[in-house]
Coordinates of C-alpha atoms in Angstrom, one line a residue:
X1 CA 129.6 90.2 98.0
X2 CA 130.8 89.8 101.5
X3 CA 133.0 92.9 101.2
X4 CA 129.9 94.9 100.2
X5 CA 128.2 93.8 103.4
X6 CA 131.1 94.4 105.6
X7 CA 131.5 97.9 104.3
X8 CA 127.9 98.8 105.1
X9 CA 128.0 97.1 108.5
X10 CA 131.1 98.9 109.5
X11 CA 129.7 102.2 108.4
X12 CA 126.5 101.5 110.2
X13 CA 128.5 100.9 113.4
X14 CA 130.5 104.2 112.9
X15 CA 133.7 102.8 111.4
X16 CA 135.3 104.9 108.8
X17 CA 137.9 102.4 107.7
X18 CA 137.7 101.4 104.0
X19 CA 137.1 97.7 103.7
X20 CA 140.3 96.0 102.4
X21 CA 139.8 93.8 99.4
X22 CA 139.6 90.0 99.9
X23 CA 142.7 88.2 98.8
X24 CA 142.8 85.1 96.7
X25 CA 144.7 82.6 98.9
X26 CA 145.6 80.5 95.8
X27 CA 147.2 83.5 94.0
X28 CA 150.3 85.5 94.3
X29 CA 148.8 87.8 96.8
X30 CA 147.0 90.1 94.4
X31 CA 143.3 90.8 94.9
X32 CA 141.0 88.2 93.2
X33 CA 138.6 89.3 90.5
X34 CA 135.7 89.1 93.0
X35 CA 137.7 91.1 95.5
X36 CA 138.5 93.7 92.9
X37 CA 134.8 93.8 92.0
X38 CA 133.9 94.4 95.6
X39 CA 136.4 97.2 95.9
X40 CA 135.2 98.8 92.7
X41 CA 131.6 98.5 93.9
X42 CA 132.6 100.2 97.2
X43 CA 134.3 103.0 95.4
X44 CA 131.4 103.5 93.1
X45 CA 129.3 104.3 96.1
X46 CA 131.0 107.7 96.2
X47 CA 133.6 106.8 98.8
X48 CA 130.9 106.0 101.3
X49 CA 133.4 104.3 103.5
X50 CA 135.7 107.3 103.7
X51 CA 135.9 109.5 106.7
X52 CA 134.3 112.9 106.6
X53 CA 131.3 111.8 104.6
X54 CA 128.0 113.5 105.2
X55 CA 125.8 111.1 107.2
X56 CA 122.6 112.6 106.0
X57 CA 122.2 109.5 103.7
X58 CA 121.3 107.4 106.7
X59 CA 118.1 109.4 107.1
X60 CA 117.1 109.0 103.5
X61 CA 117.7 105.5 102.5
X62 CA 118.0 102.8 105.2
X63 CA 121.4 101.1 105.1
X64 CA 119.8 97.7 104.7
X65 CA 117.8 98.9 101.6
X66 CA 120.9 100.5 100.1
X67 CA 122.9 97.4 100.8
X68 CA 120.4 95.2 98.9
X69 CA 120.5 97.5 95.9
X70 CA 124.3 97.5 95.8
X71 CA 124.6 93.8 96.5
X72 CA 122.2 92.8 93.7
X73 CA 124.0 95.2 91.3
X74 CA 127.2 93.3 92.1
X75 CA 125.6 90.0 91.1
X76 CA 123.6 91.2 88.1
X77 CA 126.6 93.1 86.7
X78 CA 129.1 90.2 87.0
X79 CA 127.3 86.9 87.0
X80 CA 126.2 87.2 83.3
X81 CA 129.8 87.3 82.2
X82 CA 130.7 84.2 84.1
X83 CA 127.5 82.5 82.7
X84 CA 128.4 83.4 79.1
X85 CA 132.0 82.2 79.7
X86 CA 130.6 78.9 80.9
X87 CA 128.3 78.5 77.8
X88 CA 131.3 79.2 75.5
X89 CA 133.3 76.7 77.4
X90 CA 130.7 74.0 77.1
X91 CA 129.8 74.5 73.4
X92 CA 133.4 74.7 72.4
X93 CA 133.3 78.2 70.9
X94 CA 135.8 79.3 73.6
X95 CA 138.4 76.8 72.3
X96 CA 137.8 77.7 68.7
X97 CA 138.6 81.3 69.5
X98 CA 141.8 80.4 71.1
X99 CA 142.9 78.5 68.0
X100 CA 144.0 75.5 69.9
X101 CA 145.1 72.4 68.0
X102 CA 142.3 70.1 67.1
X103 CA 143.5 67.3 69.3
X104 CA 143.8 69.6 72.3
X105 CA 140.3 71.1 71.6
X106 CA 138.7 67.7 71.7
X107 CA 140.3 67.1 75.1
X108 CA 139.1 70.4 76.4
X109 CA 135.6 69.7 75.1
X110 CA 135.4 66.3 76.7
X111 CA 136.7 67.8 79.9
X112 CA 134.0 70.5 79.8
X113 CA 131.2 68.0 79.3
X114 CA 132.3 66.2 82.5
X115 CA 132.0 69.3 84.7
X116 CA 128.6 70.8 84.3
X117 CA 127.7 70.0 87.9
X118 CA 130.8 71.8 89.1
X119 CA 129.8 75.1 87.5
X120 CA 126.2 74.6 88.6
X121 CA 127.4 74.2 92.1
X122 CA 129.4 77.5 91.8
X123 CA 126.2 79.3 90.6
X124 CA 124.3 77.8 93.5
X125 CA 126.9 79.0 95.9
X126 CA 126.5 82.5 94.5
X127 CA 122.7 82.4 94.8
X128 CA 123.0 80.9 98.3
X129 CA 125.4 83.7 99.3
X130 CA 123.1 86.4 97.8
X131 CA 120.0 85.1 99.6
X132 CA 121.7 84.6 103.0
X133 CA 123.3 88.0 102.9
X134 CA 119.9 89.6 102.2
X135 CA 118.4 87.5 105.0
X136 CA 121.1 88.5 107.3
X137 CA 120.2 92.1 106.7
X138 CA 116.4 91.9 106.6
X139 CA 115.4 88.5 108.0
X140 CA 118.1 87.4 110.5
X141 CA 115.6 85.2 112.4
X142 CA 115.4 82.9 109.4
X143 CA 119.1 82.0 109.6
X144 CA 120.8 79.5 111.8
X145 CA 123.1 80.8 114.5
X146 CA 126.2 79.9 112.5
X147 CA 124.9 81.6 109.4
X148 CA 124.1 84.7 111.4
X149 CA 127.7 85.0 112.4
X150 CA 128.8 84.8 108.7
X151 CA 126.0 86.6 106.9
X152 CA 124.6 88.9 109.6
X153 CA 126.2 91.4 111.8
X154 CA 123.8 94.3 111.4
X155 CA 123.0 94.4 115.1
X156 CA 119.7 95.2 116.7
X157 CA 118.7 97.8 114.2
X158 CA 115.1 98.6 113.6
X159 CA 113.5 96.6 110.8
X160 CA 112.6 98.3 107.6
X161 CA 109.2 100.0 107.3
X162 CA 106.6 98.7 105.0
X163 CA 107.3 101.1 102.1
X164 CA 111.1 100.2 102.2
X165 CA 110.4 96.5 102.3
X166 CA 108.1 96.9 99.3
X167 CA 111.0 98.7 97.6
X168 CA 113.4 95.9 98.5
X169 CA 110.9 93.3 97.1
X170 CA 110.9 95.2 93.8
X171 CA 114.7 95.3 93.7
X172 CA 115.0 91.6 94.2
X173 CA 112.2 90.9 91.7
X174 CA 114.3 92.8 89.1
X175 CA 117.3 90.8 90.0
X176 CA 115.3 87.6 89.6
X177 CA 114.1 88.7 86.2
X178 CA 117.6 89.5 85.1
X179 CA 118.9 86.1 86.1
X180 CA 115.9 84.4 84.5
X181 CA 116.8 86.1 81.2
X182 CA 120.1 84.2 81.3
X183 CA 118.2 81.0 81.2
X184 CA 119.7 79.8 84.5
X185 CA 117.9 76.7 85.6
X186 CA 114.8 77.4 87.8
X187 CA 115.9 75.1 90.6
X188 CA 119.0 77.3 91.1
X189 CA 116.9 80.4 91.4
X190 CA 114.2 78.8 93.7
X191 CA 115.9 80.2 96.8
X192 CA 115.4 83.7 95.5
X193 CA 111.7 83.1 94.9
X194 CA 111.4 81.7 98.4
X195 CA 113.2 84.9 99.7
X196 CA 110.8 87.1 97.7
X197 CA 107.8 85.3 99.1
X198 CA 109.0 85.7 102.7
X199 CA 109.8 89.4 102.2
X200 CA 106.3 90.0 100.7
X201 CA 104.7 88.3 103.7
X202 CA 107.0 90.4 106.1
X203 CA 106.1 93.6 104.2
X204 CA 102.4 92.9 104.7
X205 CA 102.9 92.1 108.4
X206 CA 105.0 95.2 109.1
X207 CA 102.6 97.5 107.2
X208 CA 99.5 96.2 109.0
X209 CA 101.3 96.5 112.4
X210 CA 102.4 100.0 111.6
X211 CA 98.8 100.9 110.5
X212 CA 97.4 99.7 113.8
X213 CA 99.9 101.9 115.6
X214 CA 99.0 104.9 113.4
X215 CA 95.3 104.3 114.0
X216 CA 95.9 104.6 117.8
X217 CA 97.3 108.1 117.2
X218 CA 94.0 109.2 115.6
X219 CA 92.8 110.1 119.1
X220 CA 95.0 113.2 118.9
X221 CA 93.1 114.4 115.9
X222 CA 89.6 114.2 117.4
X223 CA 88.2 117.8 117.4
X224 CA 84.7 116.8 118.5
X225 CA 83.2 118.8 115.7
X226 CA 80.2 117.0 114.2
X227 CA 78.6 117.3 110.8
X228 CA 74.9 117.1 109.9
X229 CA 74.9 113.3 110.5
X230 CA 76.4 113.6 113.9
X231 CA 79.9 112.4 112.9
X232 CA 83.4 113.7 113.4
X233 CA 86.1 113.2 110.9
X234 CA 87.5 110.3 112.8
X235 CA 85.7 107.4 110.9
X236 CA 86.8 108.8 107.5
X237 CA 90.4 109.2 108.8
X238 CA 90.4 105.7 110.0
X239 CA 89.1 104.3 106.7
X240 CA 91.6 106.4 104.8
X241 CA 94.5 105.0 106.9
X242 CA 93.4 101.5 106.0
X243 CA 93.0 102.2 102.3
X244 CA 96.3 103.9 102.1
X245 CA 98.0 101.0 103.7
X246 CA 96.4 98.5 101.4
X247 CA 97.2 100.7 98.4
X248 CA 100.9 100.7 99.4
X249 CA 100.7 96.8 99.5
X250 CA 99.1 96.4 96.1
X251 CA 102.3 95.7 94.2
X252 CA 103.6 93.4 97.0
X253 CA 100.4 91.3 97.1
X254 CA 100.1 91.0 93.3
X255 CA 101.9 88.0 92.0
X256 CA 104.5 88.3 89.3
X257 CA 105.1 85.4 86.9
X258 CA 106.3 82.3 88.7
X259 CA 105.4 83.8 92.1
X260 CA 103.1 82.2 94.6
X261 CA 100.3 84.0 96.5
X262 CA 101.2 85.2 99.9
X263 CA 97.8 83.8 101.1
X264 CA 98.4 80.3 99.8
X265 CA 99.0 78.9 103.3
X266 CA 96.3 78.8 106.0
X267 CA 98.9 79.9 108.7
X268 CA 99.6 83.1 106.7
X269 CA 95.9 83.7 106.2
X270 CA 95.2 83.4 109.9
X271 CA 98.1 85.7 110.8
X272 CA 97.1 88.4 108.3
X273 CA 93.4 88.1 109.5
X274 CA 94.5 88.7 113.1
X275 CA 96.6 91.7 112.1
X276 CA 93.5 93.2 110.2
X277 CA 91.4 92.6 113.2
X278 CA 94.0 94.3 115.4
X279 CA 93.8 97.4 113.2
X280 CA 90.0 97.7 113.6
X281 CA 90.3 96.8 117.3
X282 CA 92.9 99.6 117.7
X283 CA 90.3 102.1 116.4
X284 CA 87.6 100.7 118.6
X285 CA 90.0 101.1 121.6
X286 CA 90.7 104.7 120.4
X287 CA 86.9 105.4 120.5
X288 CA 86.7 103.9 124.0
X289 CA 89.6 106.0 125.2
X290 CA 88.0 109.2 123.8
X291 CA 84.7 108.4 125.4
X292 CA 86.3 108.2 128.8
X293 CA 88.7 111.1 128.4
X294 CA 88.0 113.6 131.2
X295 CA 87.2 117.2 130.3
X296 CA 90.4 119.2 129.7
X297 CA 92.5 116.1 130.1
X298 CA 95.9 116.1 128.4
X299 CA 97.3 112.6 128.0
X300 CA 100.9 112.8 127.0
X301 CA 100.6 109.2 125.7
X302 CA 98.4 110.5 122.9
X303 CA 100.4 113.7 122.1
X304 CA 101.7 113.5 118.6
X305 CA 103.1 117.0 118.4
X306 CA 106.7 117.9 118.7
X307 CA 107.6 118.2 122.4
X308 CA 110.2 120.8 121.7
X309 CA 107.6 123.1 120.1
X310 CA 106.9 126.1 122.3
X311 CA 103.2 126.1 121.1
X312 CA 102.6 122.5 122.2
X313 CA 100.7 123.0 125.4
X314 CA 99.2 126.3 124.1
X315 CA 97.6 124.4 121.2
X316 CA 96.4 121.6 123.5
X317 CA 94.6 124.0 125.7
X318 CA 92.7 125.3 122.7
X319 CA 90.7 122.0 122.6
X320 CA 87.0 123.0 123.2
X321 CA 85.5 122.1 126.6
X322 CA 83.0 119.4 126.1
X323 CA 80.9 117.5 128.6
X324 CA 81.5 113.8 129.2
X325 CA 77.8 113.1 128.2
X326 CA 78.3 114.9 124.9
X327 CA 81.5 112.9 124.3
X328 CA 79.6 109.7 124.9
X329 CA 76.9 110.8 122.4
X330 CA 79.5 111.7 119.7
X331 CA 81.4 108.4 120.2
X332 CA 78.1 106.5 120.0
X333 CA 77.2 108.3 116.8
X334 CA 80.6 107.4 115.4
X335 CA 80.1 103.8 116.5
X336 CA 76.8 103.7 114.7
X337 CA 78.3 104.9 111.5
X338 CA 81.2 102.6 111.8
X339 CA 79.0 99.5 112.0
X340 CA 76.6 100.7 109.2
X341 CA 79.2 102.0 106.7
X342 CA 82.9 102.0 107.6
X343 CA 83.4 98.3 108.5
X344 CA 81.5 97.3 105.3
X345 CA 83.7 99.6 103.2
X346 CA 86.9 98.3 104.8
X347 CA 85.8 94.7 104.3
X348 CA 85.3 95.6 100.6
X349 CA 88.8 97.0 100.4
X350 CA 90.3 93.9 102.0
X351 CA 88.5 91.7 99.5
X352 CA 89.5 93.9 96.6
X353 CA 93.1 93.4 97.5
X354 CA 92.8 89.6 97.7
X355 CA 92.8 89.2 101.5
X356 CA 91.3 86.0 102.9
X357 CA 89.0 85.4 105.9
X358 CA 87.0 88.6 105.3
X359 CA 84.0 87.2 107.1
X360 CA 86.0 86.4 110.2
X361 CA 87.5 89.9 110.2
X362 CA 84.0 91.5 109.9
X363 CA 82.5 89.2 112.5
X364 CA 85.2 89.8 115.2
X365 CA 85.3 93.5 114.5
X366 CA 81.5 93.9 114.7
X367 CA 81.3 92.0 117.9
X368 CA 84.0 94.2 119.5
X369 CA 82.2 97.3 118.2
X370 CA 78.8 96.2 119.5
X371 CA 80.3 95.4 122.9
X372 CA 81.7 99.0 123.1
X373 CA 78.6 100.5 121.8
X374 CA 76.4 98.8 124.3
X375 CA 78.7 99.6 127.1
X376 CA 78.8 103.3 126.2
X377 CA 75.0 103.4 125.6
X378 CA 74.3 101.9 129.0
X379 CA 76.7 104.4 130.6
X380 CA 74.9 107.3 128.9
X381 CA 71.4 106.0 129.8
X382 CA 72.4 105.6 133.4
X383 CA 73.7 109.2 133.5
X384 CA 70.4 110.5 132.0
X385 CA 67.7 108.1 133.3
X386 CA 68.8 107.7 136.9
X387 CA 68.2 111.3 137.9
X388 CA 64.7 111.3 136.2
X389 CA 63.7 107.9 137.7
X390 CA 65.1 109.0 141.1
X391 CA 62.9 112.1 141.2
X392 CA 59.6 110.3 140.7
X393 CA 59.0 108.8 144.1
X394 CA 59.9 111.9 146.1
X395 CA 57.9 114.0 143.7
X396 CA 54.8 111.8 144.0
X397 CA 54.8 111.9 147.8
X398 CA 55.9 115.5 148.2
X399 CA 53.8 117.4 150.7
X400 CA 52.8 114.2 152.5
X401 CA 50.6 113.1 149.5
X402 CA 48.5 110.0 150.2
X403 CA 46.7 108.0 147.6
X404 CA 44.0 107.0 150.2
X405 CA 43.3 110.6 151.2
X406 CA 43.7 113.2 148.5
X407 CA 41.6 116.0 146.9
X408 CA 39.8 115.9 143.6
X409 CA 42.4 116.1 140.8
X410 CA 42.8 119.5 139.2
X411 CA 45.5 118.5 136.8
X412 CA 48.8 116.6 136.3
X413 CA 51.1 117.3 139.2
X414 CA 54.5 119.1 138.9
X415 CA 56.7 116.1 139.5
X416 CA 55.5 114.5 136.2
X417 CA 55.9 117.8 134.3
X418 CA 59.4 118.1 135.7
X419 CA 60.2 114.5 134.6
X420 CA 58.9 115.3 131.1
X421 CA 61.0 118.5 131.0
X422 CA 64.0 116.5 131.9
X423 CA 63.2 113.9 129.1
X424 CA 62.7 116.8 126.6
X425 CA 66.2 118.1 127.6
X426 CA 67.7 114.7 126.9
X427 CA 65.9 114.6 123.6
X428 CA 67.3 118.0 122.7
X429 CA 70.8 117.0 123.6
X430 CA 70.7 113.8 121.6
X431 CA 68.9 115.4 118.6
X432 CA 71.6 118.2 118.5
X433 CA 74.3 115.5 117.9
X434 CA 72.7 112.6 116.1
X435 CA 69.1 112.3 115.0
X436 CA 69.5 108.6 114.4
X437 CA 70.2 108.0 118.2
X438 CA 67.1 109.7 119.4
X439 CA 64.7 106.7 119.2
X440 CA 67.2 104.4 120.8
X441 CA 67.9 106.7 123.7
X442 CA 64.4 108.0 124.3
X443 CA 62.9 104.5 124.2
X444 CA 65.2 103.5 127.0
X445 CA 64.5 106.6 129.0
X446 CA 60.8 106.1 128.7
X447 CA 61.2 102.4 129.5
X448 CA 63.1 103.3 132.7
X449 CA 60.5 105.9 133.8
X450 CA 57.6 103.5 132.9
X451 CA 59.1 100.7 135.0
X452 CA 59.6 102.9 138.0
X453 CA 56.0 104.3 137.8
X454 CA 54.7 100.7 137.5
X455 CA 56.7 99.7 140.6
X456 CA 55.4 102.7 142.5
X457 CA 51.7 102.0 141.6
X458 CA 52.1 98.3 142.5
X459 CA 53.4 99.3 145.9
X460 CA 50.4 101.3 146.8
X461 CA 48.3 99.4 149.3
X462 CA 45.0 101.1 148.4
X463 CA 43.6 104.0 146.4
X464 CA 40.7 106.3 147.2
X465 CA 38.3 107.3 144.4
X466 CA 40.3 110.6 144.0
X467 CA 43.6 108.8 144.3
X468 CA 42.7 106.3 141.5
X469 CA 41.6 109.2 139.3
X470 CA 44.8 111.1 140.0
X471 CA 47.0 108.0 139.3
X472 CA 45.2 107.2 136.1
X473 CA 45.5 110.8 135.0
X474 CA 49.3 110.9 135.5
X475 CA 50.0 107.5 133.9
X476 CA 47.8 108.2 130.9
X477 CA 49.3 111.7 130.5
X478 CA 52.8 110.3 130.4
X479 CA 51.8 107.5 128.1
X480 CA 50.2 109.9 125.6
X481 CA 53.1 112.3 125.7
X482 CA 55.7 109.7 124.8
X483 CA 53.5 107.5 122.6
X484 CA 56.0 107.8 119.7
X485 CA 58.6 105.8 121.7
X486 CA 56.3 103.1 123.0
X487 CA 57.4 99.6 122.1
X488 CA 55.2 96.5 122.8
X489 CA 57.3 95.9 126.0
X490 CA 56.9 99.5 127.2
X491 CA 53.1 99.4 126.5
X492 CA 52.9 96.3 128.6
X493 CA 54.6 98.1 131.4
X494 CA 52.2 101.0 131.3
X495 CA 49.3 98.5 131.2
X496 CA 50.6 96.8 134.3
X497 CA 50.7 100.2 136.1
X498 CA 47.1 100.9 135.1
X499 CA 46.0 97.4 136.1
X500 CA 47.4 98.2 139.6
X501 CA 44.9 101.2 139.8
X502 CA 41.2 100.6 140.5
X503 CA 38.9 101.1 137.4
X504 CA 36.9 104.3 137.2
X505 CA 33.2 103.2 137.4
X506 CA 31.7 106.6 137.7
X507 CA 30.9 108.4 134.4
X508 CA 31.7 111.8 135.8
X509 CA 35.2 110.6 136.8
X510 CA 35.8 109.3 133.3
X511 CA 34.6 112.7 131.9
X512 CA 36.9 114.6 134.3
X513 CA 39.8 112.3 133.4
X514 CA 39.3 113.1 129.7
X515 CA 39.0 116.8 130.4
X516 CA 42.1 117.0 132.5
X517 CA 44.1 115.0 129.9
X518 CA 43.1 117.5 127.2
X519 CA 44.0 120.4 129.4
X520 CA 47.4 118.8 130.0
X521 CA 48.0 118.3 126.3
X522 CA 47.1 121.8 125.5
X523 CA 49.2 123.4 128.3
X524 CA 52.2 121.2 127.5
X525 CA 51.8 121.4 123.7
X526 CA 54.8 123.7 123.1
X527 CA 57.1 121.5 125.3
X528 CA 55.9 118.2 123.8
X529 CA 55.9 119.3 120.1
X530 CA 59.6 118.2 119.8
X531 CA 58.4 114.6 119.9
X532 CA 55.9 115.2 117.1
X533 CA 58.6 117.1 115.1
X534 CA 60.9 114.1 115.4
X535 CA 58.1 111.9 114.2
X536 CA 57.8 114.1 111.1
X537 CA 61.5 113.9 110.6
X538 CA 61.5 110.1 110.8
X539 CA 58.7 109.9 108.1
X540 CA 60.7 112.2 105.8
X541 CA 63.9 110.2 106.1

């Protein structure tokens, strides 16, 4: 068993010297049976320790995984013979076959009955050696410093990937089943069960960590092409990455006979829960990165293509130019879908595969997603609302307009029409990406505009009769135009603006106000019809 390890370790380090067989120090210098076994096992590998061998195998099966396979074959192919020999020795059939004299047979049988613990100790030593050699190759951190010197020696090689760890788990499971078939006492095989449990836990950990790293690379695959629901392929690719990872862990998580659940301890549950959250958090961070990615920016940290490829930068330059505001909208749309569908689906997948703490995973992930969503939403609103809000005051007072000294109103002034045109442009931009985002965005835009108009009205020291009529006309025109987006809070804001304006006591003024409002609605019907169209869309959906 040790010779098997030394052969792989030396080959891994570049040595081409064939491992010499161990010598039995109590013999006449000839190789011991175990040493001959090790030598035979080495030769059966196809002279893998000989010079001139093709090294391509290193890129197919990791040395540690191949070592575990060969090591377990050594044990499974030889230990049954020793076990059967021991059984024959204990029950006396071995002595009968040798045709010893009856007196001598009784002596041997009596001697055999006194030494069961000796043989048990020998089997335990073999099991201990098997387990420690595998730990030295795959879990060196679980060994003491002295044991690492004896059973390790693999150096700082990268740990096995999740799929290879799953393969190793299956290999050791088969070994355990073979030894169980010999009816070896369970307490002797317990160390193998403990090893299998740790390898299963490690496999889950490594797979989830790798999945988080792969999720980060999804940023390279964003093409900014949206479907009818305003989504890119990124959310589905993310969900697919998670489901594939969980599917690869199915056999590892499932318990074989006599195996314990990997989720039996709270510490393991918490660790796995954290790793699951990290996967979702990695995707949320990816969305944040994409939302802030400048136009035409090439980030080599997120380039997954082959650097040696002559088409690398040519293909990167083919990415369509897209405005930062549009990117924000697309990411917001993806965030919305992620919260309403993807996170729920992923939670179902986790639960289906027996993961614990699903509520904690969902809660932490939803909180992080909402935090990003709100941050991006505020950023988008700021970019769209600020120019509109900022244009109101200069527009109102353009041409030295004065509320105390103005002509009889003839209609809604241009500043408000321009503000509405800008709001319509925002509506069109959002509608083209995600119809679901329109109410949320437009309500905030209307709210910002309403608050600014309310502030401006409250700042006016006094109104003339014509000034009050003009102010009411413009506030009512805006309120009617965006009525579909009025919440109770926004209505209250508009009411406060109207309260700051003197009431119309003259019947002719009220009639003129109604006439001018109707003229405004008629002249702006084509522009404002988009709001009504969206209202119809909402009713249908």
